[in-house]
Coordinates of C-alpha atoms in Angstrom, one line a residue:
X1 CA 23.2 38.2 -30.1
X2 CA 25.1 35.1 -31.6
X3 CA 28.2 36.4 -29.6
X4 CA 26.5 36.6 -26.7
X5 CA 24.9 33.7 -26.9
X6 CA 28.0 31.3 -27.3
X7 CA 30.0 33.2 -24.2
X8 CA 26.7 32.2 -22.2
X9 CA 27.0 28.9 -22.9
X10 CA 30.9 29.2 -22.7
X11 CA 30.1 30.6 -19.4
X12 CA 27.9 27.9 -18.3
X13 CA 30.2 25.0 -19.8
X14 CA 33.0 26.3 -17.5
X15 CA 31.0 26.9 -14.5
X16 CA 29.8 22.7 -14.6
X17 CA 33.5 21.8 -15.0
X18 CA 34.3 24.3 -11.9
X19 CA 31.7 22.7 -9.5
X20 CA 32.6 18.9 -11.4
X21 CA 36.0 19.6 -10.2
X22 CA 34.9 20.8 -6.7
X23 CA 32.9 17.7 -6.2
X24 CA 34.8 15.2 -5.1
X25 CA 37.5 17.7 -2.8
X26 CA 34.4 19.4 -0.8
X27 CA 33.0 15.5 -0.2
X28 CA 36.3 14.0 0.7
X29 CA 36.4 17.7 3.1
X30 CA 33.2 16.7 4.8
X31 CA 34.1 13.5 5.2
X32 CA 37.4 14.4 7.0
X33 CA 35.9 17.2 8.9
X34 CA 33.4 14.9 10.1
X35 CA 35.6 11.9 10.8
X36 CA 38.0 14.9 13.4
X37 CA 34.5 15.7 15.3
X38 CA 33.8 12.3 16.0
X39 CA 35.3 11.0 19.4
X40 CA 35.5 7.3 19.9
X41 CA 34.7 4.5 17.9
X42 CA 32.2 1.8 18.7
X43 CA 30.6 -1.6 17.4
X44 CA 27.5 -1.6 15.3
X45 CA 24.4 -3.4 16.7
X46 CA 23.5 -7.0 15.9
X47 CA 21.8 -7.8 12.8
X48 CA 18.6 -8.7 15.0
X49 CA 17.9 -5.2 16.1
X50 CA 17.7 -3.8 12.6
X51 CA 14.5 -5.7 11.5
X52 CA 11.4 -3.4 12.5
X53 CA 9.6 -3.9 15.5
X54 CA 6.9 -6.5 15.4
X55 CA 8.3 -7.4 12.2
X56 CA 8.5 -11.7 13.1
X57 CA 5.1 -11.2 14.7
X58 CA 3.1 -10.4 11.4
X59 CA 2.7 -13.0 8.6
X60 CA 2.5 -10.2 5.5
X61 CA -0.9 -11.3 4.3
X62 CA -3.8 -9.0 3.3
X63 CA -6.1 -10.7 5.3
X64 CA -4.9 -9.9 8.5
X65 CA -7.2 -6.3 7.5
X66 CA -10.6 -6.4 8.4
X67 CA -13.0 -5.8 5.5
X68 CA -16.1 -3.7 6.1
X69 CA -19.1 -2.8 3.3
X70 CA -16.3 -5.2 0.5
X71 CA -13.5 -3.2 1.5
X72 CA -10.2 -4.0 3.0
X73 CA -10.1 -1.4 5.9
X74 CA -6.3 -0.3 7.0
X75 CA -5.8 2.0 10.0
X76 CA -2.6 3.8 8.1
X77 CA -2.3 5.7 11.8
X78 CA -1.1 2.3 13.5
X79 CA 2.3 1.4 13.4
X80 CA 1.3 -2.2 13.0
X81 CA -0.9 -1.6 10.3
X82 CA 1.7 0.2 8.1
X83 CA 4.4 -2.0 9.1
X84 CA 1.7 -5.0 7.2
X85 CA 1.4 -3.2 4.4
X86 CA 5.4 -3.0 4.0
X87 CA 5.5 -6.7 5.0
X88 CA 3.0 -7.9 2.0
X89 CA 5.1 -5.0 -0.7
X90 CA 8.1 -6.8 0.3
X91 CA 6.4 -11.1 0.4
X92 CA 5.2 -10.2 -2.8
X93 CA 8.8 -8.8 -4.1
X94 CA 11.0 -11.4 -2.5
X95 CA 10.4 -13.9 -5.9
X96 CA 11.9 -10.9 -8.0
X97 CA 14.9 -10.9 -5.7
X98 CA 15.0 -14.8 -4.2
X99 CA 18.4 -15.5 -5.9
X100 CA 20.5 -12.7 -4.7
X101 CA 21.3 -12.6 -1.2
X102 CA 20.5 -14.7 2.0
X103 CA 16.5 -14.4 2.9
X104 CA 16.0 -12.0 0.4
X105 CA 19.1 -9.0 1.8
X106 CA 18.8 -8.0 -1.5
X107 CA 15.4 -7.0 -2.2
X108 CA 15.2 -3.0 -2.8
X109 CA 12.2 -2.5 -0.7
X110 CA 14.3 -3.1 2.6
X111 CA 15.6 0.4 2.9
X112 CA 12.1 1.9 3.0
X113 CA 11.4 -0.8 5.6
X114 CA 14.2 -0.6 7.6
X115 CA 14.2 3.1 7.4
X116 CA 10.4 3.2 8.5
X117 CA 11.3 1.0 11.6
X118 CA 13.8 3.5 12.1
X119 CA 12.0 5.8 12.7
X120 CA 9.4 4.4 14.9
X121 CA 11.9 3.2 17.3
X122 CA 13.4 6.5 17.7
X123 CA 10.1 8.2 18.4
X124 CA 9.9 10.3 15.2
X125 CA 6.1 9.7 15.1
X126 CA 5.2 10.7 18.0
X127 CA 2.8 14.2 17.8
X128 CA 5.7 17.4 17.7
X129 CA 3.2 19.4 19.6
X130 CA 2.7 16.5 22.6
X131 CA 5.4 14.0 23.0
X132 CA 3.2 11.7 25.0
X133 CA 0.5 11.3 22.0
X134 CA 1.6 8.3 20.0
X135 CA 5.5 8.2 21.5
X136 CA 7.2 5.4 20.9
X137 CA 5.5 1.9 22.6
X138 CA 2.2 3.7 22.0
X139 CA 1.6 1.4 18.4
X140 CA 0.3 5.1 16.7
X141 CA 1.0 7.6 14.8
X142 CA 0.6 10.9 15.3
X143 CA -1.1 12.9 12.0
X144 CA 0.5 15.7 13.0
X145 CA 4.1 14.4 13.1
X146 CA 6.0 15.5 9.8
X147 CA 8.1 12.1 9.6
X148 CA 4.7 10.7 9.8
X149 CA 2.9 12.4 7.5
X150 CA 6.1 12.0 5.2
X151 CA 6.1 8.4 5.5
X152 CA 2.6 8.1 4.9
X153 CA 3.2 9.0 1.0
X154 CA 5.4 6.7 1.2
X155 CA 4.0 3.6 2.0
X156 CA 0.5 5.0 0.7
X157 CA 1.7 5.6 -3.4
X158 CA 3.5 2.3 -2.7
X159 CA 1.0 0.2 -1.9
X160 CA -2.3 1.6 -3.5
X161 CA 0.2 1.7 -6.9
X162 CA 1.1 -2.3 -5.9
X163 CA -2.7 -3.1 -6.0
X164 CA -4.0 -0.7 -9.0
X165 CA -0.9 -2.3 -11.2
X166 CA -1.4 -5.4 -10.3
X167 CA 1.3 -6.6 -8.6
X168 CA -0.1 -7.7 -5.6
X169 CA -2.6 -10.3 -7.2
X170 CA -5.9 -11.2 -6.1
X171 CA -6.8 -8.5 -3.8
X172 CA -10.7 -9.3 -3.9
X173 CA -11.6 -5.8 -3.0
X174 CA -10.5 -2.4 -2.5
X175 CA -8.5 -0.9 -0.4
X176 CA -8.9 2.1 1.9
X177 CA -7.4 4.2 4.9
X178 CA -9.0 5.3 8.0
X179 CA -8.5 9.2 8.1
X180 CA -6.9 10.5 10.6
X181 CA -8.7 12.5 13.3
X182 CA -6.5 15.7 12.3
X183 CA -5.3 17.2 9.1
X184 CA -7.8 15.3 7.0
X185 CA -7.3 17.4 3.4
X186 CA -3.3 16.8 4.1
X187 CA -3.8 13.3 2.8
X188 CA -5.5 10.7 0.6
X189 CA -7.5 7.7 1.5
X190 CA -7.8 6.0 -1.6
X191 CA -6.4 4.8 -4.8
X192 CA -9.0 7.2 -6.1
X193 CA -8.3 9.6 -3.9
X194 CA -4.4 9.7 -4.2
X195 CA -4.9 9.3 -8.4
X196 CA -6.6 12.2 -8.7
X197 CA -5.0 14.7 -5.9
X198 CA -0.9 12.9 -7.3
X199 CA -1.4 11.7 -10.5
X200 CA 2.3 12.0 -11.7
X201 CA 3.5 10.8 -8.1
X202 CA 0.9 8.0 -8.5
X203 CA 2.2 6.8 -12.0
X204 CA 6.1 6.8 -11.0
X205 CA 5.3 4.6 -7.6
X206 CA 2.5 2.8 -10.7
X207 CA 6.1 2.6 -12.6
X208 CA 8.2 0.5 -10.3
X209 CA 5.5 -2.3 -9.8
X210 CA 5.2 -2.4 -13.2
X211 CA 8.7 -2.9 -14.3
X212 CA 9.6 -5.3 -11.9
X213 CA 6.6 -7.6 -13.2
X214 CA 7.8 -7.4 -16.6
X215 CA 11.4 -8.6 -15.7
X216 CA 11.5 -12.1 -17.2
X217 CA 11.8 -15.4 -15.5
X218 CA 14.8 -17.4 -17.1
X219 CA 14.8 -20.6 -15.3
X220 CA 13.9 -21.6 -11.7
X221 CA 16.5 -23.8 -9.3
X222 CA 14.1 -25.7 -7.3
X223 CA 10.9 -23.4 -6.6
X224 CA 12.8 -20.4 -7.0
X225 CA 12.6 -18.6 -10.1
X226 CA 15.7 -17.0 -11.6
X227 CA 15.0 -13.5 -12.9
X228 CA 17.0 -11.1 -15.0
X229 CA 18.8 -8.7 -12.7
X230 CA 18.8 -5.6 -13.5
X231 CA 19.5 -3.6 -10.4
X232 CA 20.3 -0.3 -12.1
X233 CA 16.5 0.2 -13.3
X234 CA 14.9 -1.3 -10.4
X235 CA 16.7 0.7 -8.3
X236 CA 16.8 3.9 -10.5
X237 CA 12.5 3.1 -10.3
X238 CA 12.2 3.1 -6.6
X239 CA 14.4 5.7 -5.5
X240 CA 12.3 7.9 -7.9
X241 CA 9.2 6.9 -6.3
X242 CA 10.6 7.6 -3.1
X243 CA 11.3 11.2 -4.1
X244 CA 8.0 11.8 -6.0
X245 CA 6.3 10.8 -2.6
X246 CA 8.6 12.8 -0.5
X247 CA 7.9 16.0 -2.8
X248 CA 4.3 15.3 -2.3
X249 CA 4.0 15.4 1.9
X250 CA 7.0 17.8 2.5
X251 CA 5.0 20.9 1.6
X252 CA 2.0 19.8 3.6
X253 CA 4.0 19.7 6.6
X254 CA 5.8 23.4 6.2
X255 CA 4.1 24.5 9.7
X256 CA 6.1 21.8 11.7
X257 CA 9.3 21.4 9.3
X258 CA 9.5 25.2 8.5
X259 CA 8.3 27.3 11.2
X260 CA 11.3 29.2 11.8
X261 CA 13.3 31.2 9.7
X262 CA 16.4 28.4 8.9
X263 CA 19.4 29.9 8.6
X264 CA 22.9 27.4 8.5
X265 CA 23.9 26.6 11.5
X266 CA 25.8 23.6 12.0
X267 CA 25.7 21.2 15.1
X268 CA 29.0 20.5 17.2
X269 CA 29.6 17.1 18.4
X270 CA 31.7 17.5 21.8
X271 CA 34.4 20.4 21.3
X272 CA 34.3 20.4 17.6
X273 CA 34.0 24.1 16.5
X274 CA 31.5 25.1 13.5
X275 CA 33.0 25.4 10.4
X276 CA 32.0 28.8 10.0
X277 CA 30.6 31.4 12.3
X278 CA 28.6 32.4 9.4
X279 CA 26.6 28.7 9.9
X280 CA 25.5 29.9 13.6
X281 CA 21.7 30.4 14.1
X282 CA 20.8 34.5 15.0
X283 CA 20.3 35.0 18.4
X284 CA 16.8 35.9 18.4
X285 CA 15.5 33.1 16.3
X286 CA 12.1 32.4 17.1
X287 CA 10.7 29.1 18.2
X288 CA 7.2 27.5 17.6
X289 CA 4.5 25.6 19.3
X290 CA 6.1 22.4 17.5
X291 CA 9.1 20.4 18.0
X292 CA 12.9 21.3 18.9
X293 CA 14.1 23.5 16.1
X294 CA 17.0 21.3 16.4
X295 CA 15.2 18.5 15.0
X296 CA 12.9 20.4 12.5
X297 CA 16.2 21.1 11.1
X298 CA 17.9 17.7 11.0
X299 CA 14.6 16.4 9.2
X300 CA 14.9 19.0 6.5
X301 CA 19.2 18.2 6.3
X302 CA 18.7 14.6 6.8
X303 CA 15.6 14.8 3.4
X304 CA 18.0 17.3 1.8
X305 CA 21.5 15.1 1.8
X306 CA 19.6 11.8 0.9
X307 CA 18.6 13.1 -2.3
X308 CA 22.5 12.9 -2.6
X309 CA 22.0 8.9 -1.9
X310 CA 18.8 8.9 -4.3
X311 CA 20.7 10.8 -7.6
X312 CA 23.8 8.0 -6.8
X313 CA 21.3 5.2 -6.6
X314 CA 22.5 4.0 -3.5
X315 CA 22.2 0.3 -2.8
X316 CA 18.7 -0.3 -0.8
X317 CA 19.7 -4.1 0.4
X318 CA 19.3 -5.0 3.7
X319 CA 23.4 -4.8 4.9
X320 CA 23.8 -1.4 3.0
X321 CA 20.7 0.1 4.9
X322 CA 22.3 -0.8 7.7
X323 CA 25.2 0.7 7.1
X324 CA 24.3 4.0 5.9
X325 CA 21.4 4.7 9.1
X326 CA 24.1 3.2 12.0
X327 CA 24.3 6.8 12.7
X328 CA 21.0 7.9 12.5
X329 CA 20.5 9.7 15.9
X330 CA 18.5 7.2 18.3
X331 CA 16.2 9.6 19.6
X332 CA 14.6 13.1 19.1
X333 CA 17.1 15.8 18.7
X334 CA 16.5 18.6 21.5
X335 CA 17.5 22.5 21.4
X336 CA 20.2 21.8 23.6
X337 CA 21.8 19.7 21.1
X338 CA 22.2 22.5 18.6
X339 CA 25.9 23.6 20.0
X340 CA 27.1 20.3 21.8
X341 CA 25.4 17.0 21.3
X342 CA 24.8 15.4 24.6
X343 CA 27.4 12.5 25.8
X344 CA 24.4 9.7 24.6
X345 CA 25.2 10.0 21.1
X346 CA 27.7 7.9 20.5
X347 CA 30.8 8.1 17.9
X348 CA 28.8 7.3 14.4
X349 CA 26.1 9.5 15.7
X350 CA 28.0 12.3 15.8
X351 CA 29.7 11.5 12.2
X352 CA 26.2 11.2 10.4
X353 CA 25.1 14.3 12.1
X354 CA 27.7 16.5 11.5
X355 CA 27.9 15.6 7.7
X356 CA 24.1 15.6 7.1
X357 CA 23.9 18.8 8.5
X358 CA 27.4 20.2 6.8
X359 CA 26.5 18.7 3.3
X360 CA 23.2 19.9 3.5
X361 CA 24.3 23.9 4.3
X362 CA 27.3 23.7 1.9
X363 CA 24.2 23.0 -0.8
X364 CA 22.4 25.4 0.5
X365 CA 25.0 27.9 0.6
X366 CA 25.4 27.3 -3.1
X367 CA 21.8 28.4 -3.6
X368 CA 21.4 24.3 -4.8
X369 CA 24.0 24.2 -7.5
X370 CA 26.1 21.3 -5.5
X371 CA 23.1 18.8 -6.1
X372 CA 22.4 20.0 -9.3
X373 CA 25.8 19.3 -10.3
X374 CA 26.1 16.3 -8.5
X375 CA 23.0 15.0 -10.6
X376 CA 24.2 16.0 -13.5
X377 CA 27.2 14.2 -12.5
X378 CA 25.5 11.2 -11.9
X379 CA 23.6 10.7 -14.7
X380 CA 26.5 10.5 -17.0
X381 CA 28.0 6.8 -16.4
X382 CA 27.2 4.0 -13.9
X383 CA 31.0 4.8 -13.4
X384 CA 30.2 8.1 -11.7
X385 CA 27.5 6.8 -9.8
X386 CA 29.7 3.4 -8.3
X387 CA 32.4 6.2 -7.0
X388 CA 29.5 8.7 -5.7
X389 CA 28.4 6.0 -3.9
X390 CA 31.6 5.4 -2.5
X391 CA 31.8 9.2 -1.6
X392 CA 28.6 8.8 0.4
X393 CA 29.9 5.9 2.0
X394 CA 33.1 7.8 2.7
X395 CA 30.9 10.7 4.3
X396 CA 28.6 8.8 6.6
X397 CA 30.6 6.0 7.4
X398 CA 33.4 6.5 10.4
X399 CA 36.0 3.7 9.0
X400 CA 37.1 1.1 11.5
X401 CA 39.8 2.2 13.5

């Protein structure tokens, strides 16, 4: 028993230095194979088009909400009222973060903002089933869209976990959502409601507000208060509430993510072939009532390959958000775009596509061992996770040519 206990974990020693060793040659080959697909380079947008919608045109205050019966009433289903809620989180931040970068590029909180302006702009919360219900322009969104409902943990943990730890002070009185006409049980209303349905996902969002009011003030220039930086828990907090939200909505929304049988199939920018004709879908695969299966896929890839990002502690700042969605596809991917992406995706489009989708099948291939390893990676040094950052960059980012 002894024996064969030590050549187990013999066995399992040598197995993490195999896939440790494999890491970085089957990242640098994703990167490669999706730099050859792409076709032409192009500019990235001006800095102006990156801020969310609307975003100048709201003040971040908690009293533009109406307050009914002593309660502060938010319609969660408006893109307005959400993109409020992500204005006050990120007002009430900026102090923590006021002496590193211009206008506050390097609070953490702008990737989730950015990322949730993203997504609005590219129609992602429009309803699957109905394009016209709440399609981008419309100021809504649909209950029933899966990037919707996954963004609605989101910001919901965030924000009700701001308020119950205190962070955002002086909130005279509670705070709750206006359910949605659809899908009511799929969601929580509440700081209540969410604590007693999430309580683990509650107290790591409950986690990050909390640290980042216990980092100390050690002098102020002017009206702006110096704090400690210490990015690597900060960042390490908010990526992990990001994933404990995440894990909450994807299984609600298994009907519109997950109603086919997935198999790896891989999409081709322009001519560039597949990388295996194993990663083709089968020719009978069935389609549902909801959106492209095209798109249900690059949702599941595109949550998949971040957790990549997420185990690296990616930089959230403004520029680095930027950087790592200028190739996140401008509009709803269609069947048709499974085999050759149509000519209005343009040459970073193509990039982040094909290595979301390649990363994300090469990890599933493995049965999950790559991210496993990869976190285990991570977690060793801030050595590993400065160079898997630069990996990622190296992977979704087409170099200037």
């Amino acid at each position: 028993m002894f024996c064969f206990s030590q050549r187990r974990r013999l066995s399992t020693k040598k197995s993490e230095r195999m896939w440790a060793a494999l890491m970085i040659p089957t990242f640098l080959f994703l990167s490669l194979f999706s730099v050859g697909c792409a076709q032409e380079p192009v500019s990235t947008t001006d800095g102006s088009d990156n801020y969310p919608i609307l975003w100048d045109q709201i003040s971040g205050s908690i009293t533009e909400f109406p307050v009914q019966n002593n309660k502060i009433i938010i319609d969660i289903w408006k893109y307005a009222d959400r993109l409020k809620m992500y204005k006050i989180l990120m007002r009430e931040s900026d102090k923590y973060f006021a002496q590193f970068g211009k206008n506050n590029s390097e609070n953490v909180l702008w990737a989730l903002t950015i990322f949730y302006g993203r997504l609005y702009k590219t129609d992602r919360f429009s309803d699957p089933s109905n394009s016209s219900v709440c399609s981008f322009g419309g100021g809504c969104i649909s209950s029933s869209s899966g990037w919707g409902g996954i963004n609605f943990y989101v910001i919901a943990m965030n924000f009700l976990a701001a308020v119950e730890s205190g962070f955002l002070r002086d909130i005279p009185y509670e705070i709750e959502f206006l359910s949605g006409e659809e899908r009511r049980s799929d969601f929580c209303y509440s700081i209540e409601e969410c604590r007693r349905a999430y309580p683990q996902a509650m107290d790591v969002a409950k986690r990050f507000y909390q640290y980042m009011q216990s980092r100390m003030t050690l002098s102020k220039f002017g009206t702006i208060p110096i704090i400690n930086r210490d990015d690597t828990t900060v960042i390490k907090y908010m990526w992990d509430a990001h994933r404990a939200a995440v894990n909450v909505a994807m299984p609600k929304f298994n009907d519109i993510l997950l109603s086919r049988d997935r198999t790896a199939a891989v999409l081709v920018p322009g001519k560039c072939a597949s990388l295996s004709t194993a990663w083709q879908d089968p020719p009978h695969s069935s389609r549902s009532e909801y959106s492209s299966a095209t798109e249900r896929d690059f949702t599941m890839d595109f949550l998949s390959a971040f957790e990549f990002c997420e185990a690296a502690e990616y930089r959230p700042y403004f520029a680095s958000t930027v950087e790592i969605l200028i190739g996140f596809p401008h509009r709803l991917l269609t069947d048709q775009d499974a085999k050759i992406l149509a000519p209005d995706f343009n040459l970073y489009e193509k990039a982040h596509l094909t290595s979301i989708t390649a990363l994300s099948r090469v990890n599933k291939i493995t049965g999950g061992l790559l991210l496993t390893f990869w976190k285990k990676l991570m977690s060793l040094s801030e050595v590993n996770k400065a160079f898997g950052r630069f990996l990622i960059k190296r992977l979704l980012l087409i170099p200037d040519f």
